[in-house]
mmCIF file of C-alpha atoms in Angstrom:
data_model
loop_
_atom_site.group_PDB
_atom_site.id
_atom_site.type_symbol
_atom_site.label_atom_id
_atom_site.label_comp_id
_atom_site.label_asym_id
_atom_site.label_seq_id
_atom_site.Cartn_x
_atom_site.Cartn_y
_atom_site.Cartn_z
ATOM 1 C CA UNK A 1 -60.728 11.148 64.554
ATOM 2 C CA UNK A 2 -60.280 13.969 62.101
ATOM 3 C CA UNK A 3 -57.106 14.972 63.907
ATOM 4 C CA UNK A 4 -55.833 11.398 63.745
ATOM 5 C CA UNK A 5 -56.585 11.300 60.004
ATOM 6 C CA UNK A 6 -54.679 14.584 59.475
ATOM 7 C CA UNK A 7 -51.638 13.192 61.333
ATOM 8 C CA UNK A 8 -51.725 9.872 59.518
ATOM 9 C CA UNK A 9 -52.235 11.530 56.097
ATOM 10 C CA UNK A 10 -49.018 13.414 56.654
ATOM 11 C CA UNK A 11 -47.201 10.106 57.279
ATOM 12 C CA UNK A 12 -48.964 8.440 54.359
ATOM 13 C CA UNK A 13 -47.981 11.317 52.055
ATOM 14 C CA UNK A 14 -44.408 11.172 53.331
ATOM 15 C CA UNK A 15 -44.323 7.397 52.803
ATOM 16 C CA UNK A 16 -45.626 7.797 49.217
ATOM 17 C CA UNK A 17 -42.960 10.434 48.491
ATOM 18 C CA UNK A 18 -40.238 8.141 49.890
ATOM 19 C CA UNK A 19 -41.511 5.163 47.867
ATOM 20 C CA UNK A 20 -41.679 7.246 44.668
ATOM 21 C CA UNK A 21 -38.189 8.596 45.374
ATOM 22 C CA UNK A 22 -36.834 5.053 45.774
ATOM 23 C CA UNK A 23 -38.564 3.846 42.598
ATOM 24 C CA UNK A 24 -37.274 6.736 40.470
ATOM 25 C CA UNK A 25 -33.792 6.521 41.963
ATOM 26 C CA UNK A 26 -33.587 2.798 41.138
ATOM 27 C CA UNK A 27 -34.727 3.469 37.563
ATOM 28 C CA UNK A 28 -32.114 6.202 37.188
ATOM 29 C CA UNK A 29 -29.419 3.889 38.561
ATOM 30 C CA UNK A 30 -30.445 1.176 36.079
ATOM 31 C CA UNK A 31 -30.364 3.709 33.248
ATOM 32 C CA UNK A 32 -26.979 4.947 34.369
ATOM 33 C CA UNK A 33 -25.735 1.371 34.733
ATOM 34 C CA UNK A 34 -27.022 0.520 31.256
ATOM 35 C CA UNK A 35 -25.397 3.621 29.840
ATOM 36 C CA UNK A 36 -22.152 2.937 31.643
ATOM 37 C CA UNK A 37 -21.824 -0.504 30.047
ATOM 38 C CA UNK A 38 -20.837 0.889 26.718
ATOM 39 C CA UNK A 39 -17.408 -0.139 27.907
ATOM 40 C CA UNK A 40 -17.793 -2.871 25.313
ATOM 41 C CA UNK A 41 -18.702 -0.251 22.710
ATOM 42 C CA UNK A 42 -15.697 1.821 23.776
ATOM 43 C CA UNK A 43 -13.464 -1.245 23.493
ATOM 44 C CA UNK A 44 -14.843 -1.933 20.003
ATOM 45 C CA UNK A 45 -14.263 1.691 19.013
ATOM 46 C CA UNK A 46 -10.692 1.546 20.309
ATOM 47 C CA UNK A 47 -10.089 -1.682 18.363
ATOM 48 C CA UNK A 48 -11.424 -0.050 15.178
ATOM 49 C CA UNK A 49 -9.198 2.992 15.743
ATOM 50 C CA UNK A 50 -6.241 0.709 16.347
ATOM 51 C CA UNK A 51 -6.916 -1.103 13.053
ATOM 52 C CA UNK A 52 -7.157 2.226 11.208
ATOM 53 C CA UNK A 53 -3.909 3.392 12.846
ATOM 54 C CA UNK A 54 -2.233 0.146 11.802
ATOM 55 C CA UNK A 55 -3.412 0.619 8.209
ATOM 56 C CA UNK A 56 -2.053 4.162 8.160
ATOM 57 C CA UNK A 57 1.267 2.872 9.537
ATOM 58 C CA UNK A 58 1.813 0.529 6.603
ATOM 59 C CA UNK A 59 2.988 1.124 3.070
ATOM 60 C CA UNK A 60 2.036 -0.758 -0.079
ATOM 61 C CA UNK A 61 5.123 -1.178 -2.252
ATOM 62 C CA UNK A 62 5.451 -2.488 -5.803
ATOM 63 C CA UNK A 63 8.696 -4.438 -6.354
ATOM 64 C CA UNK A 64 9.769 -5.106 -9.948
ATOM 65 C CA UNK A 65 12.790 -6.405 -11.769
ATOM 66 C CA UNK A 66 15.582 -8.682 -10.612
ATOM 67 C CA UNK A 67 14.081 -10.112 -7.415
ATOM 68 C CA UNK A 68 12.941 -13.677 -6.787
ATOM 69 C CA UNK A 69 9.258 -12.808 -6.309
ATOM 70 C CA UNK A 70 8.266 -9.474 -7.866
ATOM 71 C CA UNK A 71 4.934 -8.168 -6.664
ATOM 72 C CA UNK A 72 3.099 -5.882 -4.274
ATOM 73 C CA UNK A 73 4.085 -6.014 -0.611
ATOM 74 C CA UNK A 74 2.628 -4.432 2.520
ATOM 75 C CA UNK A 75 5.323 -3.236 4.926
ATOM 76 C CA UNK A 76 5.514 -1.139 8.086
ATOM 77 C CA UNK A 77 6.374 2.505 7.435
ATOM 78 C CA UNK A 78 9.580 2.140 9.427
ATOM 79 C CA UNK A 79 10.813 -0.591 7.059
ATOM 80 C CA UNK A 80 13.710 -0.085 4.653
ATOM 81 C CA UNK A 81 14.111 -1.062 1.009
ATOM 82 C CA UNK A 82 16.287 -3.946 2.203
ATOM 83 C CA UNK A 83 13.307 -5.346 4.156
ATOM 84 C CA UNK A 84 11.122 -5.207 1.038
ATOM 85 C CA UNK A 85 13.785 -6.918 -1.082
ATOM 86 C CA UNK A 86 14.010 -9.689 1.527
ATOM 87 C CA UNK A 87 10.204 -10.030 1.544
ATOM 88 C CA UNK A 88 10.387 -10.386 -2.245
ATOM 89 C CA UNK A 89 12.772 -13.323 -1.878
ATOM 90 C CA UNK A 90 16.007 -11.386 -2.304
ATOM 91 C CA UNK A 91 17.977 -10.419 -5.403
ATOM 92 C CA UNK A 92 18.357 -12.721 -8.397
ATOM 93 C CA UNK A 93 21.855 -13.648 -9.589
ATOM 94 C CA UNK A 94 21.624 -11.044 -12.390
ATOM 95 C CA UNK A 95 20.560 -8.163 -10.103
ATOM 96 C CA UNK A 96 22.646 -4.989 -10.061
ATOM 97 C CA UNK A 97 22.512 -4.377 -6.320
ATOM 98 C CA UNK A 98 24.610 -1.218 -6.612
ATOM 99 C CA UNK A 99 21.645 0.557 -8.237
ATOM 100 C CA UNK A 100 19.372 0.085 -5.193
ATOM 101 C CA UNK A 101 19.570 2.096 -1.985
ATOM 102 C CA UNK A 102 18.885 -0.634 0.571
ATOM 103 C CA UNK A 103 18.954 1.819 3.489
ATOM 104 C CA UNK A 104 16.175 4.009 2.104
ATOM 105 C CA UNK A 105 12.951 4.160 4.138
ATOM 106 C CA UNK A 106 9.834 2.942 2.386
ATOM 107 C CA UNK A 107 6.748 5.020 1.648
ATOM 108 C CA UNK A 108 3.257 4.200 0.510
ATOM 109 C CA UNK A 109 2.835 3.674 -3.268
ATOM 110 C CA UNK A 110 6.591 3.322 -3.705
ATOM 111 C CA UNK A 111 7.956 1.451 -6.725
ATOM 112 C CA UNK A 112 11.258 -0.379 -6.351
ATOM 113 C CA UNK A 113 12.791 -1.483 -9.626
ATOM 114 C CA UNK A 114 15.873 -3.684 -9.353
ATOM 115 C CA UNK A 115 17.740 -3.620 -12.678
ATOM 116 C CA UNK A 116 19.763 -6.448 -14.177
ATOM 117 C CA UNK A 117 23.538 -6.001 -14.484
ATOM 118 C CA UNK A 118 24.388 -3.611 -17.289
ATOM 119 C CA UNK A 119 20.916 -2.058 -17.320
ATOM 120 C CA UNK A 120 21.168 1.721 -16.928
ATOM 121 C CA UNK A 121 19.107 3.337 -14.239
ATOM 122 C CA UNK A 122 19.254 6.288 -11.912
ATOM 123 C CA UNK A 123 18.439 5.706 -8.246
ATOM 124 C CA UNK A 124 15.504 3.402 -8.939
ATOM 125 C CA UNK A 125 14.773 3.262 -12.630
ATOM 126 C CA UNK A 126 13.568 5.846 -15.049
ATOM 127 C CA UNK A 127 12.031 8.931 -13.532
ATOM 128 C CA UNK A 128 9.425 9.084 -16.273
ATOM 129 C CA UNK A 129 6.179 7.449 -15.225
ATOM 130 C CA UNK A 130 3.924 5.534 -17.583
ATOM 131 C CA UNK A 131 1.752 8.616 -18.050
ATOM 132 C CA UNK A 132 4.742 10.712 -19.162
ATOM 133 C CA UNK A 133 4.992 12.739 -15.954
ATOM 134 C CA UNK A 134 8.302 13.142 -14.154
ATOM 135 C CA UNK A 135 8.496 11.108 -10.942
ATOM 136 C CA UNK A 136 9.901 13.921 -8.798
ATOM 137 C CA UNK A 137 10.967 11.583 -5.987
ATOM 138 C CA UNK A 138 13.321 9.683 -8.317
ATOM 139 C CA UNK A 139 14.427 12.325 -10.824
ATOM 140 C CA UNK A 140 18.056 13.422 -11.065
ATOM 141 C CA UNK A 141 18.928 17.111 -11.252
ATOM 142 C CA UNK A 142 19.143 17.219 -15.062
ATOM 143 C CA UNK A 143 15.623 15.787 -15.310
ATOM 144 C CA UNK A 144 14.238 18.228 -12.747
ATOM 145 C CA UNK A 145 15.764 21.125 -14.717
ATOM 146 C CA UNK A 146 13.617 20.161 -17.730
ATOM 147 C CA UNK A 147 10.479 21.184 -15.818
ATOM 148 C CA UNK A 148 8.970 24.616 -16.639
ATOM 149 C CA UNK A 149 10.286 27.379 -14.373
ATOM 150 C CA UNK A 150 12.948 25.164 -12.798
ATOM 151 C CA UNK A 151 16.558 26.122 -13.324
ATOM 152 C CA UNK A 152 19.728 24.616 -11.850
ATOM 153 C CA UNK A 153 19.389 26.288 -8.435
ATOM 154 C CA UNK A 154 15.713 25.309 -7.938
ATOM 155 C CA UNK A 155 16.428 21.774 -9.163
ATOM 156 C CA UNK A 156 19.275 21.517 -6.693
ATOM 157 C CA UNK A 157 16.995 22.824 -3.904
ATOM 158 C CA UNK A 158 14.366 20.183 -4.763
ATOM 159 C CA UNK A 159 16.948 17.378 -4.701
ATOM 160 C CA UNK A 160 18.499 18.676 -1.454
ATOM 161 C CA UNK A 161 15.082 18.949 0.232
ATOM 162 C CA UNK A 162 14.199 15.425 -0.891
ATOM 163 C CA UNK A 163 17.485 14.068 0.502
ATOM 164 C CA UNK A 164 17.129 15.896 3.830
ATOM 165 C CA UNK A 165 13.417 15.373 4.512
ATOM 166 C CA UNK A 166 12.553 12.298 2.460
ATOM 167 C CA UNK A 167 10.217 11.814 -0.464
ATOM 168 C CA UNK A 168 7.483 14.281 -1.272
ATOM 169 C CA UNK A 169 4.132 12.840 -0.216
ATOM 170 C CA UNK A 170 1.936 15.363 -2.066
ATOM 171 C CA UNK A 171 2.543 17.931 -4.788
ATOM 172 C CA UNK A 172 1.917 20.662 -2.186
ATOM 173 C CA UNK A 173 5.011 19.447 -0.282
ATOM 174 C CA UNK A 174 7.076 21.185 -2.973
ATOM 175 C CA UNK A 175 5.994 24.508 -1.455
ATOM 176 C CA UNK A 176 8.369 23.710 1.418
ATOM 177 C CA UNK A 177 11.299 23.937 -1.007
ATOM 178 C CA UNK A 178 13.044 27.282 -1.035
ATOM 179 C CA UNK A 179 12.213 29.141 -4.257
ATOM 180 C CA UNK A 180 9.047 27.189 -5.090
ATOM 181 C CA UNK A 181 5.874 29.263 -4.812
ATOM 182 C CA UNK A 182 2.229 28.855 -5.761
ATOM 183 C CA UNK A 183 2.805 30.041 -9.350
ATOM 184 C CA UNK A 184 5.660 27.599 -9.945
ATOM 185 C CA UNK A 185 3.635 24.804 -8.378
ATOM 186 C CA UNK A 186 0.714 25.505 -10.748
ATOM 187 C CA UNK A 187 3.091 25.112 -13.701
ATOM 188 C CA UNK A 188 4.375 21.792 -12.346
ATOM 189 C CA UNK A 189 1.092 20.117 -11.353
ATOM 190 C CA UNK A 190 0.449 18.364 -14.667
ATOM 191 C CA UNK A 191 4.136 17.663 -15.318
ATOM 192 C CA UNK A 192 5.134 15.729 -12.191
ATOM 193 C CA UNK A 193 3.966 12.671 -10.302
ATOM 194 C CA UNK A 194 4.057 12.354 -6.522
ATOM 195 C CA UNK A 195 4.823 9.928 -4.935
#
C-alpha cells in the first residue's frame, strides 16, 4: 500500500505541477493579450503626432492693406503669397500688385502688406517693425548697412543668402552668412527682428 501511495503521489505531484503550469500560462497569455491591445493607444498616439505634424506644417500669416479681407490666415507651408492673397479675397482695385512677390513661399509669422497705388514700399512694406527693430527678412541693402558692424559686403551677403535660402527663421540663422560671426550677431540681436 505504501508503494502504491509513493507511485500515486508522484502522479499527483506531476498533475499539480501541470495544472499550476496551465493556470500560470493562461494568466500570462491574458496579461500579454491585455498588453498587446494598446493598439488603440498606439493609434491614438499616432493621431496626436499627426495633428502635431500638421500644425508644424502650417504657417500663420497676417495680411494687411489693399486686399478684400485683411486678416490672419493659416496656410500650408508649401503655399505661396498668391495663395494667401486669394484666401484674403484677392486684391482691391487700388492695390499695387507690382509691389508684391506672388511667387514667394510663405513662412510662419509672415506679414504681407499690399500697398495702394502710389504708396512707396520695398518688397513688402517698411522694414522697420513697430518696436523699431529692422525686419531683416524684408530690409533692402541700404537698410541692412545701417546695422552696427555691417558694411556693404556683409549687407550684400545677407541679402544674397536670404534670396538663395529663403527667410531667416531665427537670429542664429545669420551665422550661416559668410562674414557673420558670434560677435557680430551679439551686436545685432537687439537691432533686428526675425522673422
